[in-house]
Amino acid sequence: MIHSLFLINCSGDIFLEKHWKSVVSQSVCDYFFEAQEKAIDVENVPPVISTPHHYLISIYRDKIFFVSVIQTEVPPLFVIEFLHRVADTFQDYFGECSETAIKDNVVIVYELLEEMLDNGFPLATESNILKELIKPPTILRSVVNSITGSSNVGDTLPTGQLSNIPWRRAGVKYTNNEAYFDVIEEIDAIIDKSDTKIFNLIFNSVEESDNFCVSVASVKKFHLPLCCYLQNPRLLDDVSFHPCIRFKRWESERVLSFIPPDGNFRLISYRVSSQNLVAIPVYVKHMISFKENSSSGRFDVTIGPKQNMGKTVEGVVMTVHMPKAVLNMNLTATQGSYTFDPVTKVLTWDVGKITPQKLPNLKGIVNLQSGAPKPEENPSLNIQFKIQQLAISGLKVNRLDMYGEKYKPFKGVKYITKAGKFQVRT
Amino acid sequence: MLSLPPVQKLLRQLPAGSAGQPKPPVGGDTAEEVTSPVLATEARQPACYSALRADELRPLAGPEPVVATSTGPLSRHDDLKEMLDSNKDSLKLEAMKRIVAMIARGKNASDLFPAVVKNVACKNIEVKKLVYVYLVRYAEEQQDLALLSISTFQRGLKDPNQLIRASALRVLSSIRVPIIVPIMMLAIKEAASDMSPYVRKTAAHAIPKLYSLDSDQKDQLIEVIEKLLADKTTLVAGSVVMAFEEVCPERIDLIHKNYRKLCNLLIDVEEWGQVVIINMLTRYARTQFLSPNQNQESLLEESTEKAFYGSEEEDAKDAKAEAASLAKRKPYVMDPDHRLLLRNTKPLLQSRNAAVVMAVAQLYFHLAPKAEVGVIAKALVRLLRSHSEVQYVVLQNVATMSIKRRGMFEPYLKSFYIRSTDPTQIKILKLEVLTNLANETNISTILREFQTYIRSMDKDFVAATIQAIGRCATNIGKVRDTCLNGLVQLLSNRDELVVAESVVVIKKLLQMQPAQHSEIIKHMAKLTDNIQVPMARASILWLIGEYCEHVPKIAPDVLRKMAKSFTNEEDIVKLQVINLAAKLYLTNSKQSKLLTQYVLNLAKYDQNYDIRDRARFIRQLIVPTEKSGALNKYAKKLFLAQKPAPILESSFKDRDHFQLGSLSHLLNAKAVGYQELPDWPDEAPDPSVRNVEVPEWTKCTSREKRKEKVEKPFYSDSEGESGPTESADSEPESVSEESGSSSSSSSSSSGSEEEEEEEEEEEGSGEQSEDKEEEEKRPKRKEKEGSRKAAPGSPSEEEEEEEEGVKKAKKKAAQQGRKGHAETSSEEASASESSSSGSDSGSEAEAKRKKAPPSSRAGPKEISLLDLDDFTPPPPQPIPSSSIVSTSLVTDLEGLTLTDTSLAPAMLSPAFSTVRTYELLHRMAGEGLSVEYCFSRRPFPGDPHMVAVQIQISNNTDAEVKSLRVSEPKPLSGMRIQEFPEIECLAPGDTASVVMGIDFCDSTQAANFQLCTHTRHFYVSIQPPVGELMAPVFMSENEFKKEQGKLTGMSEITEKLTLPEKCRSDHAIVQQVTLAANVGRVPCGADNEYRFAAKTVTSGSLVLITLERREGAAAQLTVNSEKMVIGTMLVKDIVQSLAQ
């Protein structure tokens, strides 16, 4: 399936190559570079490129292109998903998936790739198993290694691979079982202005508000079957599970029953549809205007929390991609700080915490290129925020049952609501 | 090396040779390099690599030991080689790390091959791993040297640790050296029957590797695939289906028997395997089931909506098809297997892996009834939140689906709204979906959304939006005017791209119904004053010219204006002005004659030759003169011909003939290796092919189930029913039943019955995943059960069906099943009849055999001749009613002085009476003395390492032969001969029988000696058939398997053969095998397998024989023996014997 893999950095250097079948020359990447040039923006490089003899399927992660070479028919998602899994594994191992991290650990990277794929078909992709085969580098270990001359390959052979449960090692046992659930919900929304008038201060129509809620359960130190009861599971419109969850029980009882893998993992992802009207926790008042035939415009944005929450909205950051005609911005922020990058035309306003008493406001003058026509579109505002101790969908982890042990396991649940792709059109 | 003297350092730095090739250093410390023949290739080291310094690599290789730095700027390769040659693992490791870093950067490191390959046997697991990495990368380039490493892997293949076995196989199969294909083949075959599912998985991975290396191996590989497909472990399933897809996707028949199992296992298979299996099953289902939509087509088809998209032809075609299907309409009942697939894949829509979700989605799209397809929409929409690459692929598929099944995605319309931060390619795909979803009810929302998009900064996206609006307008009549008006407004856009796109779209829209839109044309005519974009101006002029009859008053005026500004216009506009003038001249020459002439005159002197050409051409064509040709008459037809309206349709239309989710679908072109998704068959193929009838050894049962079975009385069922699920080769059953009924119940648990019992249990097993432990324990337990209880009866069919997990489909399937069973059982009955009549003696023999064991135990004491020392002790767990009775034991007993006629039975006598006698001395050559010998198969009393040869001497002369003896034995090295005691005197016509012992040293070399009489010497030689060089061994099934596991790889020889007609019954096979070789039978769980074991007489190495019967007459013979020569010859002999 996957013939070869090339890692390419943003400047177009191939800094790592790995072949699982016969060797494919680096020149195959020329087709990729061509497409990259054509696309201008990195995001627009088509993920699948057809060349006379090969197909290139690529992903872009953390400023690295993972370009895989395919020779025969294969579901493209299969490859894409796998490449992302590779990137995740690097992240997991080295803390970051950057060019330097990969170059510094090139041998480990190579060993990982060797284990993850056999003849182009995934072999071991679960980090639990991989970590047993190849130990992740730590500072201590690298010091020890340089002295003793040993490296990161596991001495003992793993047994987990041989169970029928690929995500779990065999023989995990802890004296203390602790389970931590992080319920992280993200709100995706596009908030439209109600009509096309530019000087409209009130926005009222919520065009879309999809709430994607992601529960990352970091069930550490656990080796027993767990049963997790949710308070109102009917809320969930659509769910996807980690393979450890027993689907049958969910279907019949809406109970999450699973034997947790070791370490952090995403237990379920769910979606609460916009039918269950979920309140948007913030509102934005904005007035952005460019005057005809003048080289300036006005910019005035205020962010405020909806009152019904009772929790503070923190970590608010607003980013705006300004039109190309904008030269510079002269703004004053009542709270936080703003930066404007004249090259990329991106305005970033780091607001921080919102206090309802004094709403943060950013106001000022926009300098336009003289002579250039007035931009016809107002930029959309992308907003990030975070609310602790709140799951906006109303989901709760009610109870946690454990089998095979008499004492009650320690259970910690943390709720966070975040902005996902939260966009306000102006 | 650490203390390299400075002089030698210098020596190394010297430029070496004119071609820049480093010569072997003069230094004495590199002596090992010189002595090693492997290193001869070093001289070929390309010069360019020395350019790279060691210190360049240092950051890649992590902290470097002191040694590496101390060698400083030496040629890096020497440096690495030295490190590799050193005794310290740490140095080797360091060197390997640096080499791997080189490989990773795409640098050539092939010249280090000899130095690296030596370390393949390194004890250090880390070094080993890296050496493997290196080998796999460069073995193809250095094939000869790569062969040096093969033996290491072969050793690894026999390692007790499954992971080492697996990794050895992985590397061995990754080395692309054609010469080792046979070795790879052997290794794969062997690994395919490994105990560890992980090794079997690796074997499945190795199959495509070998296939790509040598496609001639296909047939053999298919066999392995077939075997692995039957595997019950989830670990193997995905990989083997992958191999199936790469090697033999056309052999869909291999899937039949495994279909239900695959469906049931699917949820537990690892995610990558799921994708492959689902895709394969989609194809399978398309060939095996009927379309679930064939009858509902007319009911559920969104016929009103279809009108927007489908051309009329298509509708007509559909109508025809509908009529046809109506004609032969019969109530559609979904095949239960079809339903099983749909039901078992549905939960996978919740998978976290996008590829799995997509695979299920395409399966539903292609296979599910229309009413059920909707479930996939939700999951696909969820994927839109994933990485942008995932979004890209998913949206492509959603676009295709949304054309066919619009209703499915309508509820999720808002999920396809576009964010300004989306990449352009995603935006355009979302737009495509939105357009596909547009209908009368939601069009206003969509158009409002489009209005937002039109103001986007991304101009490509704006252009796509305009086209989308155009498509909405063509599809939905209600909004056509609104759209047109909106587009007309866009004509005043500053951006040329937007205007051009708008004009093009407007043009297309107007072409559809020009009569109604004279207003818009008028409006556009007015725009000519304001619009500066040349492309737009040109388009407007074309429109006015084309429809000048609809705007008779305005058109000449526009021409007047244009004529005025003609000289200042852009070229494309000028050309359209000329066109407009020509068209007006033809329709309205009265008003425009002068204007036309003016324009043509202006054009005549234009700077651009295109325009001058055009003017000349048009003038000749339209202005009638004396010279003007025949074309003049047709000028109007030429210019004002009806031009067909362009069709605005999605580029995703009809893409669904590619399997969704595939690369081919994404590229809209057939990719290499793409398997067409076949059309539904008109008639469903026979569904009974999926009924699993052949029990699999690997199945396992839960204890409860087994109990249940065991308690059933064995004889309660009539014969016809008792073996309904067995294939025709169940003679042992009928035979043993016959004999069992006559013998006491305690003796009824003979080997053959036990086999059957096992088999029954296996049939009843469910689809649980394999439990190795249990599997291992099972035979023992079974033996106990067998001894405790009467053998079980067979389960009824219904039960089986249940256990196959087809409860819902029970009724139908059971019917089919019954049909199938009836057939087989009748077949079987007849087969058993014929065989039982033909082998009455055989059944008797069975009975005898059963009686034999007690006497065999008692035997030794009574019969002094029997030397039990040679016998391997009986199996550790004493089994009272010993089920393991080897024929050879009986033979042994029988061959002794047992005179009891009941113990010299008919069945054994063939085995024994056909013991071949060989001529030692012919009557003629021996001057009347003829000597024959045979292998009595008894242990030779004097020496257990000798083969007993029975010699029969007949005196055909008319005189006495005196002092017959062996003399001057000239054995080959190591061979020993124990002569027989001298025969004093042999009377004429008399025959004497003596026994001599020969130690053949486990070889088939002849033993030469002289046979002396009182007068003559005869040079004679005895050459043993390989089968006589061994003595039977008793072992349990478990022991057998254990031993067999050790004797794999090179020591396993497999041969396929076809059993002749008369040699298909159990006892015939056993007889032929025991005839060919002196082996003991080993009990076996599967009824189609026969196992034998023996030890070579001299060295005591095990020889294990497995004969596995396949369908029909096919069979496979496997011999495992350390002595490969013996193994090979034995295979030949047995095959020959069976073929007789």
PDB file of C-alpha atoms in Angstrom, chain B residues 746-944:
ATOM      1  CA  SER B 746     -15.591 -49.619  26.635  1.00  0.00           C
ATOM      2  CA  SER B 747     -13.547 -50.239  23.582  1.00  0.00           C
ATOM      3  CA  SER B 748     -15.680 -48.049  21.431  1.00  0.00           C
ATOM      4  CA  SER B 749     -13.649 -44.981  22.098  1.00  0.00           C
ATOM      5  CA  SER B 750     -11.103 -45.923  19.575  1.00  0.00           C
ATOM      6  CA  GLY B 751      -9.005 -43.490  17.727  1.00  0.00           C
ATOM      7  CA  SER B 752     -11.287 -43.079  14.824  1.00  0.00           C
ATOM      8  CA  GLU B 753     -14.255 -42.343  16.959  1.00  0.00           C
ATOM      9  CA  GLU B 754     -12.400 -39.853  18.899  1.00  0.00           C
ATOM     10  CA  GLU B 755     -11.516 -38.107  15.776  1.00  0.00           C
ATOM     11  CA  GLU B 756     -15.086 -37.921  14.942  1.00  0.00           C
ATOM     12  CA  GLU B 757     -15.994 -36.624  18.322  1.00  0.00           C
ATOM     13  CA  GLU B 758     -13.551 -33.865  18.042  1.00  0.00           C
ATOM     14  CA  GLU B 759     -14.803 -33.020  14.715  1.00  0.00           C
ATOM     15  CA  GLU B 760     -18.327 -32.768  15.916  1.00  0.00           C
ATOM     16  CA  GLU B 761     -17.316 -30.437  18.600  1.00  0.00           C
ATOM     17  CA  GLU B 762     -15.515 -28.297  16.230  1.00  0.00           C
ATOM     18  CA  GLU B 763     -18.470 -28.053  14.017  1.00  0.00           C
ATOM     19  CA  GLY B 764     -20.505 -26.842  16.866  1.00  0.00           C
ATOM     20  CA  SER B 765     -18.093 -24.169  17.791  1.00  0.00           C
ATOM     21  CA  GLY B 766     -19.089 -20.607  17.617  1.00  0.00           C
ATOM     22  CA  GLU B 767     -17.179 -17.754  16.193  1.00  0.00           C
ATOM     23  CA  GLN B 768     -15.316 -16.770  19.273  1.00  0.00           C
ATOM     24  CA  SER B 769     -11.828 -15.726  18.810  1.00  0.00           C
ATOM     25  CA  GLU B 770      -9.203 -18.278  19.283  1.00  0.00           C
ATOM     26  CA  ASP B 771      -8.021 -19.102  22.675  1.00  0.00           C
ATOM     27  CA  LYS B 772      -4.670 -20.649  22.409  1.00  0.00           C
ATOM     28  CA  GLU B 773      -4.502 -22.042  25.823  1.00  0.00           C
ATOM     29  CA  GLU B 774      -7.692 -23.805  25.500  1.00  0.00           C
ATOM     30  CA  GLU B 775      -6.689 -25.109  22.203  1.00  0.00           C
ATOM     31  CA  GLU B 776      -3.684 -26.670  23.702  1.00  0.00           C
ATOM     32  CA  LYS B 777      -5.518 -28.232  26.525  1.00  0.00           C
ATOM     33  CA  ARG B 778      -8.248 -29.514  24.439  1.00  0.00           C
ATOM     34  CA  PRO B 779      -6.942 -32.738  23.104  1.00  0.00           C
ATOM     35  CA  LYS B 780      -6.119 -33.950  26.553  1.00  0.00           C
ATOM     36  CA  ARG B 781      -9.458 -33.072  27.875  1.00  0.00           C
ATOM     37  CA  LYS B 782     -11.055 -34.679  24.987  1.00  0.00           C
ATOM     38  CA  GLU B 783      -9.223 -37.805  25.501  1.00  0.00           C
ATOM     39  CA  LYS B 784     -10.495 -37.929  28.978  1.00  0.00           C
ATOM     40  CA  GLU B 785     -13.967 -37.255  27.910  1.00  0.00           C
ATOM     41  CA  GLY B 786     -13.646 -39.824  25.294  1.00  0.00           C
ATOM     42  CA  SER B 787     -12.730 -42.388  27.790  1.00  0.00           C
ATOM     43  CA  ARG B 788     -15.386 -41.375  30.215  1.00  0.00           C
ATOM     44  CA  LYS B 789     -18.279 -41.176  27.944  1.00  0.00           C
ATOM     45  CA  ALA B 790     -19.622 -42.649  24.863  1.00  0.00           C
ATOM     46  CA  ALA B 791     -18.774 -40.655  21.847  1.00  0.00           C
ATOM     47  CA  PRO B 792     -21.171 -37.852  21.132  1.00  0.00           C
ATOM     48  CA  GLY B 793     -23.742 -37.693  18.505  1.00  0.00           C
ATOM     49  CA  SER B 794     -23.734 -35.041  15.927  1.00  0.00           C
ATOM     50  CA  PRO B 795     -25.580 -31.826  16.422  1.00  0.00           C
ATOM     51  CA  SER B 796     -28.694 -31.119  14.509  1.00  0.00           C
ATOM     52  CA  GLU B 797     -28.531 -28.669  11.719  1.00  0.00           C
ATOM     53  CA  GLU B 798     -30.645 -26.083  13.410  1.00  0.00           C
ATOM     54  CA  GLU B 799     -28.268 -25.826  16.243  1.00  0.00           C
ATOM     55  CA  GLU B 800     -25.450 -25.297  13.918  1.00  0.00           C
ATOM     56  CA  GLU B 801     -27.231 -22.564  12.175  1.00  0.00           C
ATOM     57  CA  GLU B 802     -27.789 -20.863  15.441  1.00  0.00           C
ATOM     58  CA  GLU B 803     -24.226 -21.036  16.343  1.00  0.00           C
ATOM     59  CA  GLU B 804     -23.254 -19.513  13.130  1.00  0.00           C
ATOM     60  CA  GLY B 805     -25.003 -16.464  14.334  1.00  0.00           C
ATOM     61  CA  VAL B 806     -27.618 -16.297  11.665  1.00  0.00           C
ATOM     62  CA  LYS B 807     -30.560 -16.520  13.948  1.00  0.00           C
ATOM     63  CA  LYS B 808     -32.687 -14.101  12.082  1.00  0.00           C
ATOM     64  CA  ALA B 809     -32.026 -15.817   8.877  1.00  0.00           C
ATOM     65  CA  LYS B 810     -32.497 -19.155  10.430  1.00  0.00           C
ATOM     66  CA  LYS B 811     -35.500 -20.285   8.581  1.00  0.00           C
ATOM     67  CA  LYS B 812     -34.273 -19.669   5.147  1.00  0.00           C
ATOM     68  CA  ALA B 813     -30.752 -20.651   5.727  1.00  0.00           C
ATOM     69  CA  ALA B 814     -31.793 -23.795   7.446  1.00  0.00           C
ATOM     70  CA  GLN B 815     -33.755 -24.760   4.446  1.00  0.00           C
ATOM     71  CA  GLN B 816     -30.852 -24.196   2.222  1.00  0.00           C
ATOM     72  CA  GLY B 817     -28.625 -25.881   4.621  1.00  0.00           C
ATOM     73  CA  ARG B 818     -30.862 -28.872   4.765  1.00  0.00           C
ATOM     74  CA  LYS B 819     -30.815 -29.167   1.076  1.00  0.00           C
ATOM     75  CA  GLY B 820     -27.092 -29.046   1.078  1.00  0.00           C
ATOM     76  CA  HIS B 821     -26.841 -31.494   3.892  1.00  0.00           C
ATOM     77  CA  ALA B 822     -29.196 -33.895   2.319  1.00  0.00           C
ATOM     78  CA  GLU B 823     -27.022 -34.015  -0.678  1.00  0.00           C
ATOM     79  CA  THR B 824     -23.839 -34.543   1.137  1.00  0.00           C
ATOM     80  CA  SER B 825     -25.256 -37.064   3.493  1.00  0.00           C
ATOM     81  CA  SER B 826     -26.648 -39.168   0.731  1.00  0.00           C
ATOM     82  CA  GLU B 827     -23.388 -38.955  -1.045  1.00  0.00           C
ATOM     83  CA  GLU B 828     -21.616 -39.905   2.029  1.00  0.00           C
ATOM     84  CA  ALA B 829     -23.926 -42.782   2.689  1.00  0.00           C
ATOM     85  CA  SER B 830     -23.259 -44.245  -0.653  1.00  0.00           C
ATOM     86  CA  ALA B 831     -19.600 -43.697  -0.287  1.00  0.00           C
ATOM     87  CA  SER B 832     -19.517 -45.414   3.030  1.00  0.00           C
ATOM     88  CA  GLU B 833     -21.558 -48.262   1.713  1.00  0.00           C
ATOM     89  CA  SER B 834     -19.223 -48.934  -1.081  1.00  0.00           C
ATOM     90  CA  SER B 835     -16.240 -48.597   1.066  1.00  0.00           C
ATOM     91  CA  SER B 836     -17.578 -50.742   3.820  1.00  0.00           C
ATOM     92  CA  SER B 837     -18.362 -53.473   1.399  1.00  0.00           C
ATOM     93  CA  GLY B 838     -15.007 -53.085  -0.155  1.00  0.00           C
ATOM     94  CA  SER B 839     -13.247 -53.021   3.117  1.00  0.00           C
ATOM     95  CA  ASP B 840     -14.943 -55.525   5.267  1.00  0.00           C
ATOM     96  CA  SER B 841     -11.606 -56.803   6.103  1.00  0.00           C
ATOM     97  CA  GLY B 842     -10.622 -53.334   7.039  1.00  0.00           C
ATOM     98  CA  SER B 843     -13.375 -52.998   9.549  1.00  0.00           C
ATOM     99  CA  GLU B 844     -12.465 -56.262  11.047  1.00  0.00           C
ATOM    100  CA  ALA B 845      -8.993 -55.057  11.285  1.00  0.00           C
ATOM    101  CA  GLU B 846     -10.200 -52.005  13.097  1.00  0.00           C
ATOM    102  CA  ALA B 847     -11.784 -54.253  15.611  1.00  0.00           C
ATOM    103  CA  LYS B 848      -8.617 -56.176  15.975  1.00  0.00           C
ATOM    104  CA  ARG B 849      -6.679 -53.104  16.421  1.00  0.00           C
ATOM    105  CA  LYS B 850      -8.842 -52.147  19.256  1.00  0.00           C
ATOM    106  CA  LYS B 851      -8.231 -55.353  20.951  1.00  0.00           C
ATOM    107  CA  ALA B 852      -4.588 -55.155  20.358  1.00  0.00           C
ATOM    108  CA  PRO B 853      -3.548 -52.586  22.927  1.00  0.00           C
ATOM    109  CA  PRO B 854      -4.037 -54.636  26.046  1.00  0.00           C
ATOM    110  CA  SER B 855      -2.098 -57.434  24.549  1.00  0.00           C
ATOM    111  CA  SER B 856       0.524 -55.031  23.448  1.00  0.00           C
ATOM    112  CA  ARG B 857       0.987 -54.097  27.029  1.00  0.00           C
ATOM    113  CA  ALA B 858       1.047 -57.641  28.092  1.00  0.00           C
ATOM    114  CA  GLY B 859       3.026 -58.647  25.128  1.00  0.00           C
ATOM    115  CA  PRO B 860       6.565 -57.918  26.164  1.00  0.00           C
ATOM    116  CA  LYS B 861       6.620 -60.296  29.025  1.00  0.00           C
ATOM    117  CA  GLU B 862       5.143 -63.175  27.196  1.00  0.00           C
ATOM    118  CA  ILE B 863       7.139 -62.866  24.093  1.00  0.00           C
ATOM    119  CA  SER B 864      10.752 -62.949  24.760  1.00  0.00           C
ATOM    120  CA  LEU B 865      11.728 -61.994  21.268  1.00  0.00           C
ATOM    121  CA  LEU B 866      10.170 -58.616  21.603  1.00  0.00           C
ATOM    122  CA  ASP B 867      12.732 -56.148  22.717  1.00  0.00           C
ATOM    123  CA  LEU B 868      10.910 -53.206  24.070  1.00  0.00           C
ATOM    124  CA  ASP B 869      14.028 -51.255  24.793  1.00  0.00           C
ATOM    125  CA  ASP B 870      13.876 -49.855  21.392  1.00  0.00           C
ATOM    126  CA  PHE B 871      10.387 -48.599  21.766  1.00  0.00           C
ATOM    127  CA  THR B 872       9.846 -45.109  22.785  1.00  0.00           C
ATOM    128  CA  PRO B 873       7.988 -45.222  26.025  1.00  0.00           C
ATOM    129  CA  PRO B 874       4.246 -44.847  25.693  1.00  0.00           C
ATOM    130  CA  PRO B 875       2.791 -41.363  26.038  1.00  0.00           C
ATOM    131  CA  PRO B 876       3.193 -39.828  29.468  1.00  0.00           C
ATOM    132  CA  GLN B 877      -0.454 -39.886  30.370  1.00  0.00           C
ATOM    133  CA  PRO B 878      -1.586 -43.464  30.372  1.00  0.00           C
ATOM    134  CA  ILE B 879      -4.829 -43.854  28.633  1.00  0.00           C
ATOM    135  CA  PRO B 880      -6.711 -46.898  29.754  1.00  0.00           C
ATOM    136  CA  SER B 881      -8.544 -47.509  26.582  1.00  0.00           C
ATOM    137  CA  SER B 882      -5.624 -46.455  24.569  1.00  0.00           C
ATOM    138  CA  SER B 883      -6.761 -44.607  21.577  1.00  0.00           C
ATOM    139  CA  ILE B 884      -3.352 -44.463  20.133  1.00  0.00           C
ATOM    140  CA  VAL B 885      -2.828 -47.730  18.517  1.00  0.00           C
ATOM    141  CA  SER B 886      -0.318 -47.673  15.868  1.00  0.00           C
ATOM    142  CA  THR B 887      -0.634 -49.979  13.011  1.00  0.00           C
ATOM    143  CA  SER B 888       2.997 -50.529  13.103  1.00  0.00           C
ATOM    144  CA  LEU B 889       2.744 -51.782  16.616  1.00  0.00           C
ATOM    145  CA  VAL B 890       0.200 -54.248  15.492  1.00  0.00           C
ATOM    146  CA  THR B 891       2.494 -55.139  12.704  1.00  0.00           C
ATOM    147  CA  ASP B 892       5.210 -55.688  15.161  1.00  0.00           C
ATOM    148  CA  LEU B 893       3.112 -57.875  17.296  1.00  0.00           C
ATOM    149  CA  GLU B 894       1.785 -59.725  14.406  1.00  0.00           C
ATOM    150  CA  GLY B 895       5.167 -60.311  12.995  1.00  0.00           C
ATOM    151  CA  LEU B 896       6.181 -62.015  16.157  1.00  0.00           C
ATOM    152  CA  THR B 897       5.283 -65.405  17.181  1.00  0.00           C
ATOM    153  CA  LEU B 898       1.688 -64.664  17.872  1.00  0.00           C
ATOM    154  CA  THR B 899      -0.097 -67.516  16.384  1.00  0.00           C
ATOM    155  CA  ASP B 900      -3.536 -66.565  17.458  1.00  0.00           C
ATOM    156  CA  THR B 901      -5.299 -66.313  14.165  1.00  0.00           C
ATOM    157  CA  SER B 902      -7.588 -63.631  15.391  1.00  0.00           C
ATOM    158  CA  LEU B 903      -4.553 -61.531  15.879  1.00  0.00           C
ATOM    159  CA  ALA B 904      -3.198 -62.196  12.458  1.00  0.00           C
ATOM    160  CA  PRO B 905      -6.024 -60.338  10.896  1.00  0.00           C
ATOM    161  CA  ALA B 906      -6.890 -59.771   7.342  1.00  0.00           C
ATOM    162  CA  MET B 907      -6.388 -56.102   7.370  1.00  0.00           C
ATOM    163  CA  LEU B 908      -2.994 -56.276   8.811  1.00  0.00           C
ATOM    164  CA  SER B 909      -1.914 -58.996   6.577  1.00  0.00           C
ATOM    165  CA  PRO B 910      -2.111 -56.837   3.536  1.00  0.00           C
ATOM    166  CA  ALA B 911       0.025 -54.424   5.328  1.00  0.00           C
ATOM    167  CA  PHE B 912       2.408 -57.102   6.207  1.00  0.00           C
ATOM    168  CA  SER B 913       2.029 -59.517   3.390  1.00  0.00           C
ATOM    169  CA  THR B 914       2.794 -56.778   1.020  1.00  0.00           C
ATOM    170  CA  VAL B 915       5.993 -56.105   2.839  1.00  0.00           C
ATOM    171  CA  ARG B 916       8.235 -55.941  -0.058  1.00  0.00           C
ATOM    172  CA  THR B 917      10.862 -58.544  -0.516  1.00  0.00           C
ATOM    173  CA  TYR B 918      13.921 -57.678  -2.415  1.00  0.00           C
ATOM    174  CA  GLU B 919      16.230 -59.960  -4.236  1.00  0.00           C
ATOM    175  CA  LEU B 920      19.667 -60.260  -2.880  1.00  0.00           C
ATOM    176  CA  LEU B 921      20.856 -62.998  -5.091  1.00  0.00           C
ATOM    177  CA  HIS B 922      19.073 -64.293  -8.103  1.00  0.00           C
ATOM    178  CA  ARG B 923      18.773 -67.995  -8.653  1.00  0.00           C
ATOM    179  CA  MET B 924      20.779 -67.777 -11.833  1.00  0.00           C
ATOM    180  CA  ALA B 925      23.490 -65.658 -10.476  1.00  0.00           C
ATOM    181  CA  GLY B 926      23.665 -67.700  -7.332  1.00  0.00           C
ATOM    182  CA  GLU B 927      23.984 -70.910  -9.210  1.00  0.00           C
ATOM    183  CA  GLY B 928      20.818 -72.272  -7.779  1.00  0.00           C
ATOM    184  CA  LEU B 929      21.001 -70.431  -4.519  1.00  0.00           C
ATOM    185  CA  SER B 930      18.478 -67.665  -4.329  1.00  0.00           C
ATOM    186  CA  VAL B 931      18.447 -65.175  -1.553  1.00  0.00           C
ATOM    187  CA  GLU B 932      15.767 -62.655  -0.802  1.00  0.00           C
ATOM    188  CA  TYR B 933      15.518 -60.178   1.958  1.00  0.00           C
ATOM    189  CA  CYS B 934      12.918 -58.045   3.493  1.00  0.00           C
ATOM    190  CA  PHE B 935      12.763 -55.575   6.300  1.00  0.00           C
ATOM    191  CA  SER B 936      10.967 -57.204   9.103  1.00  0.00           C
ATOM    192  CA  ARG B 937      10.477 -53.915  10.903  1.00  0.00           C
ATOM    193  CA  ARG B 938      11.287 -55.519  14.141  1.00  0.00           C
ATOM    194  CA  PRO B 939      13.909 -54.019  16.299  1.00  0.00           C
ATOM    195  CA  PHE B 940      17.113 -55.831  15.903  1.00  0.00           C
ATOM    196  CA  PRO B 941      17.688 -57.673  19.149  1.00  0.00           C
ATOM    197  CA  GLY B 942      21.392 -57.127  19.428  1.00  0.00           C
ATOM    198  CA  ASP B 943      21.667 -53.453  18.704  1.00  0.00           C
ATOM    199  CA  PRO B 944      18.843 -50.941  18.747  1.00  0.00           C
TER     200      PRO B 944
END
